[in-house]
Short mmCIF file of C-alpha atoms in Angstrom, two decimals:
data_model
loop_
_atom_site.label_atom_id
_atom_site.label_comp_id
_atom_site.label_asym_id
_atom_site.label_seq_id
_atom_site.Cartn_x
_atom_site.Cartn_y
_atom_site.Cartn_z
CA MET M 69 0.29 6.02 19.63
CA VAL M 70 -2.05 9.00 17.97
CA ARG M 71 0.78 11.45 17.69
CA GLN M 72 3.03 8.71 16.42
CA GLU M 73 -0.10 7.79 13.49
CA ARG M 74 -0.12 11.91 13.04
CA ALA M 75 3.45 12.03 12.34
CA LEU M 76 3.23 9.13 9.70
CA ARG M 77 0.75 10.77 7.87
CA THR M 78 2.15 13.83 7.65
CA ARG M 79 5.59 12.48 6.34
CA ARG M 80 3.21 10.49 4.01
CA LEU M 81 1.55 13.55 2.65
CA ILE M 82 4.81 15.20 2.23
CA LEU M 83 6.45 12.42 0.52
CA GLU M 84 3.49 12.52 -2.01
CA ALA M 85 3.66 16.11 -2.58
CA ALA M 86 7.18 15.81 -3.14
CA ALA M 87 7.22 13.37 -5.62
CA SER M 88 4.77 15.39 -7.32
CA VAL M 89 6.96 18.58 -7.43
CA PHE M 90 10.31 16.09 -8.29
CA ASP M 91 8.22 14.72 -10.82
CA GLU M 92 7.46 17.90 -12.63
CA PHE M 93 10.15 19.97 -11.89
CA GLY M 94 13.08 17.56 -11.74
CA TYR M 95 15.57 17.84 -8.48
CA GLU M 96 17.40 20.85 -9.35
CA GLY M 97 13.84 22.95 -10.25
CA ALA M 98 12.30 21.68 -6.99
CA THR M 99 12.11 23.57 -4.15
CA ILE M 100 10.90 23.05 -0.52
CA GLY M 101 8.15 25.56 -0.91
CA GLU M 102 6.67 24.18 -3.26
CA VAL M 103 6.24 20.81 -1.65
CA VAL M 104 5.16 22.85 1.29
CA SER M 105 2.38 24.50 -0.62
CA ARG M 106 1.24 20.82 -2.43
CA ALA M 107 1.20 19.09 0.77
CA GLY M 108 -0.55 21.83 2.48
CA VAL M 109 2.00 21.79 5.82
CA THR M 110 4.16 24.26 7.19
CA ARG M 111 7.95 24.29 6.53
CA GLY M 112 8.72 23.39 9.93
CA ALA M 113 6.82 20.37 9.49
CA VAL M 114 8.89 19.33 6.27
CA TYR M 115 12.17 20.06 8.01
CA PHE M 116 11.23 18.17 11.18
CA HIS M 117 10.71 14.81 9.08
CA PHE M 118 13.40 15.59 6.59
CA ALA M 119 16.71 18.21 6.74
CA SER M 120 17.22 18.86 3.61
CA LYS M 121 15.60 18.58 -0.16
CA ARG M 122 18.62 15.87 -0.77
CA ASP M 123 16.80 13.78 2.19
CA LEU M 124 13.25 14.77 0.74
CA ALA M 125 14.39 13.40 -2.45
CA GLN M 126 15.63 9.90 -0.83
CA GLY M 127 12.74 9.77 1.12
CA VAL M 128 10.73 9.48 -2.42
CA VAL M 129 13.18 7.14 -3.79
CA GLU M 130 13.33 4.82 -0.64
CA GLU M 131 9.23 5.10 -0.11
CA GLN M 132 8.61 2.99 -3.09
CA PHE M 133 10.51 -0.02 -1.45
CA SER M 134 8.54 0.57 2.29
CA GLN M 135 5.33 -1.44 1.40
CA ASP M 136 3.78 -4.90 0.71
CA GLY M 137 3.25 -5.21 -3.05
CA VAL M 138 2.96 -8.15 -5.81
CA PRO M 139 1.57 -11.20 -4.38
CA GLU M 140 4.03 -14.03 -3.79
CA ARG M 141 3.68 -16.84 -6.53
CA THR M 142 4.46 -20.51 -6.44
CA CYS M 143 5.94 -19.88 -9.68
CA LYS M 144 8.91 -17.19 -8.68
CA LEU M 145 9.68 -16.07 -12.38
CA GLN M 146 5.87 -15.47 -12.74
CA GLU M 147 6.51 -13.62 -9.63
CA PHE M 148 9.34 -11.71 -11.34
CA VAL M 149 7.34 -10.78 -14.65
CA ASP M 150 4.78 -9.64 -12.25
CA THR M 151 6.86 -7.14 -10.57
CA GLY M 152 8.07 -5.36 -14.04
CA MET M 153 4.58 -5.36 -15.40
CA VAL M 154 2.76 -3.96 -12.29
CA VAL M 155 5.62 -0.96 -12.06
CA ALA M 156 4.81 -0.52 -15.82
CA HIS M 157 1.20 -0.36 -15.13
CA LEU M 158 1.72 2.26 -11.96
CA MET M 159 4.33 4.15 -13.36
CA PRO M 160 2.00 6.66 -15.52
CA ARG M 161 -0.18 6.64 -12.54
CA ASP M 162 1.98 6.79 -9.11
CA PRO M 163 4.00 9.99 -8.81
CA LEU M 164 6.28 8.36 -6.22
CA LEU M 165 7.39 5.73 -8.53
CA SER M 166 7.64 8.11 -11.69
CA ALA M 167 9.55 10.78 -9.74
CA GLY M 168 11.91 7.99 -8.09
CA ALA M 169 12.51 7.17 -11.99
CA ARG M 170 13.09 10.77 -12.98
CA LEU M 171 15.41 10.93 -9.56
CA SER M 172 17.22 7.85 -10.42
CA LEU M 173 17.96 8.84 -13.69
CA GLY M 174 18.78 12.42 -13.77
CA GLN M 175 22.48 13.65 -13.81
CA ASP M 176 21.83 16.29 -11.79
CA VAL M 177 21.21 13.97 -8.81
CA PHE M 178 22.35 10.59 -9.73
CA ASP M 179 25.67 10.84 -8.05
CA ASP M 180 24.30 12.46 -4.99
CA LEU M 181 21.57 9.61 -4.53
CA GLY M 182 23.73 6.65 -5.19
CA GLY M 183 21.93 5.69 -7.73
CA GLY M 184 18.54 6.46 -6.92
CA ALA M 185 16.16 3.24 -7.30
CA ILE M 186 18.07 1.28 -9.92
CA PRO M 187 20.35 -0.12 -7.18
CA GLY M 188 17.10 -1.78 -4.82
CA TRP M 189 15.32 -2.92 -7.93
CA ILE M 190 18.27 -4.97 -9.04
CA ASP M 191 18.72 -6.68 -5.73
CA ARG M 192 15.03 -7.16 -5.82
CA MET M 193 15.17 -8.74 -8.96
CA GLU M 194 18.35 -10.96 -8.19
CA ALA M 195 16.59 -12.18 -4.55
CA LEU M 196 13.57 -13.57 -7.30
CA LEU M 197 15.94 -15.23 -9.74
CA LEU M 198 17.97 -16.94 -6.64
CA THR M 199 14.61 -18.51 -5.38
CA ALA M 200 13.80 -19.14 -9.02
CA GLY M 201 16.90 -21.27 -9.16
CA GLU M 202 16.85 -23.16 -6.35
CA ARG M 203 13.04 -24.33 -7.63
CA GLY M 204 14.75 -25.49 -11.05
CA GLU M 205 13.15 -22.43 -12.85
CA LEU M 206 16.06 -20.95 -14.51
CA LEU M 207 18.08 -22.46 -17.26
CA PRO M 208 21.32 -23.60 -16.36
CA HIS M 209 23.67 -20.84 -17.69
CA VAL M 210 21.56 -18.09 -15.77
CA VAL M 211 23.68 -16.42 -13.17
CA ALA M 212 20.98 -14.45 -11.20
CA ALA M 213 23.21 -11.24 -10.28
CA ASP M 214 24.29 -10.72 -13.58
CA THR M 215 20.62 -11.47 -15.18
CA ALA M 216 18.94 -8.56 -12.61
CA TRP M 217 21.31 -6.25 -14.01
CA LEU M 218 20.70 -6.66 -17.39
CA VAL M 219 17.14 -6.90 -17.03
CA ILE M 220 16.68 -3.56 -14.95
CA ALA M 221 19.27 -2.02 -17.64
CA ALA M 222 16.65 -3.10 -20.18
CA TRP M 223 13.55 -2.57 -18.02
CA THR M 224 15.03 1.42 -17.80
CA GLY M 225 15.83 1.51 -21.11
CA VAL M 226 12.52 0.75 -22.38
CA GLN M 227 11.07 3.16 -19.73
CA ILE M 228 13.07 5.93 -20.66
CA GLN M 229 12.04 5.21 -24.67
CA SER M 230 8.61 5.15 -24.05
CA GLN M 231 8.66 8.39 -21.69
CA LYS M 232 10.31 10.19 -24.91
CA LEU M 233 8.13 8.61 -27.60
CA SER M 234 4.86 8.29 -26.28
CA GLY M 235 4.64 9.83 -22.65
CA ARG M 236 4.78 6.18 -21.24
CA ALA M 237 1.33 5.50 -23.00
CA ASP M 238 2.77 2.38 -24.58
CA LEU M 239 4.99 1.24 -21.72
CA GLU M 240 3.26 -1.82 -20.68
CA LEU M 241 3.16 -3.16 -23.93
CA ARG M 242 6.86 -2.41 -24.48
CA VAL M 243 8.05 -3.99 -21.03
CA SER M 244 5.45 -6.71 -22.09
CA GLY M 245 7.92 -7.23 -25.36
CA LEU M 246 10.63 -7.04 -23.53
CA PHE M 247 9.81 -9.67 -21.22
CA GLN M 248 8.60 -12.03 -24.16
CA HIS M 249 11.64 -11.52 -25.81
CA LEU M 250 13.89 -12.08 -22.58
CA MET M 251 12.10 -14.86 -20.75
CA PRO M 252 12.98 -17.65 -23.28
CA SER M 253 16.71 -17.11 -22.63
CA ILE M 254 16.27 -17.30 -18.68
CA ALA M 255 13.17 -19.83 -17.96
CA VAL M 256 12.97 -23.53 -18.46
CA PRO M 257 10.69 -24.53 -21.29
CA GLY M 258 8.14 -26.22 -18.35
CA VAL M 259 7.94 -22.50 -16.53
CA LEU M 260 8.12 -20.40 -20.17
CA GLY M 261 4.88 -21.72 -21.70
CA SER M 262 3.05 -21.09 -18.17
CA LEU M 263 4.01 -17.51 -17.70
CA ARG M 264 1.44 -14.61 -18.21
CA MET M 265 3.23 -11.94 -19.91
CA GLY M 266 0.87 -9.77 -21.83
CA PRO M 267 0.62 -5.92 -21.74
CA ASP M 268 -2.46 -6.28 -19.41
CA ARG M 269 -0.85 -8.36 -16.65
CA GLY M 270 0.29 -5.40 -14.58
CA ALA M 271 -3.39 -4.20 -14.68
CA GLN M 272 -4.85 -7.67 -13.56
CA VAL M 273 -1.96 -8.00 -10.62
CA VAL M 274 -3.41 -4.63 -9.28
CA ALA M 275 -6.59 -5.67 -9.51
CA GLU M 276 -6.09 -8.85 -7.62
CA ILE M 277 -3.94 -7.14 -4.95
CA ALA M 278 -6.87 -4.95 -4.48
CA ALA M 279 -9.57 -7.68 -4.10
CA ALA M 280 -7.34 -9.54 -1.73
CA ARG M 281 -7.56 -6.11 0.26
CA THR M 282 -10.99 -5.88 0.32
CA PRO M 283 -12.57 -8.21 2.77
CA GLU M 284 -15.80 -8.92 1.16
CA ASP M 285 -14.25 -9.74 -2.18
CA GLY M 286 -11.97 -12.71 -0.75
CA GLY M 287 -8.71 -13.32 -2.07
CA GLY M 288 -7.19 -13.00 -5.79
CA GLU M 289 -6.27 -14.85 -8.39
CA GLY M 290 -5.05 -18.25 -8.43
CA GLY M 291 -1.13 -18.49 -8.15
CA GLY M 292 -0.44 -16.33 -5.38
CA ASP M 293 0.79 -17.50 -2.02
CA GLY M 294 -0.88 -14.82 0.08
CA GLY M 295 1.57 -12.48 2.59
CA GLY M 296 4.67 -10.67 1.41
CA GLY M 297 5.22 -9.86 -1.85
CA VAL M 298 7.61 -7.06 -3.63
CA PRO M 299 7.00 -3.67 -2.74
CA VAL M 300 5.74 -1.73 -5.91
CA GLY M 301 3.59 1.16 -5.34
CA GLU M 302 0.55 2.91 -3.80
CA GLN M 303 -2.23 2.44 -6.65
CA ALA M 304 -1.98 -1.20 -5.99
CA GLY M 305 -3.75 -1.00 -3.29
CA VAL M 306 -1.09 -1.33 -0.33
CA GLY M 307 0.20 2.27 0.90
CA VAL M 308 2.95 3.03 -1.18
CA GLY M 309 6.71 2.63 -5.00
#
């Protein structure tokens, strides 16, 4: 058991180092040697966990889906918005998310990684929309699969634009604007009026998660149902992207 825990910690350390290298240099510019240097492990340790640079990149992309994240909500469309806003908050702060975005969008690696993180995020958002539809939160014309695809495409475009124009400094503001424009075409009026979509929403949810993970702080904000959630990233206080 001790050996297994040590191996998991080493794997995590390697992924974090690799994320910083991929985020800084891109896939082609990244080297195993630089990952070894930043992780402070041996080259053999890296190859024990990852057979190649491609496997290492795939590990970085997949890690963001491996942990708990956004709290479950009674209102699934609030959970839908929270997912996008938390990622917007964490993207400039969490190298795993940032590197996952670069690896997913880089032309030098896109085909090799099968779309990177994008298919996973589409699936996550579609699942939330399907549940929202079952609960009567969606307008009649909304098709969950189509809407999830379009929202992730729009979110990705906003992220790219924010990265190029402000180094992601305005990402939360821009993603908030995206949701405020899109949700009226998705949510029934009774739900739309209750949605919290402000630029500070991601930071609020991250603080809620952190408080829920600290016993003396008790639970978080009302509206969460506890347990589970959508994976988002380490800095949400849950161990991841």
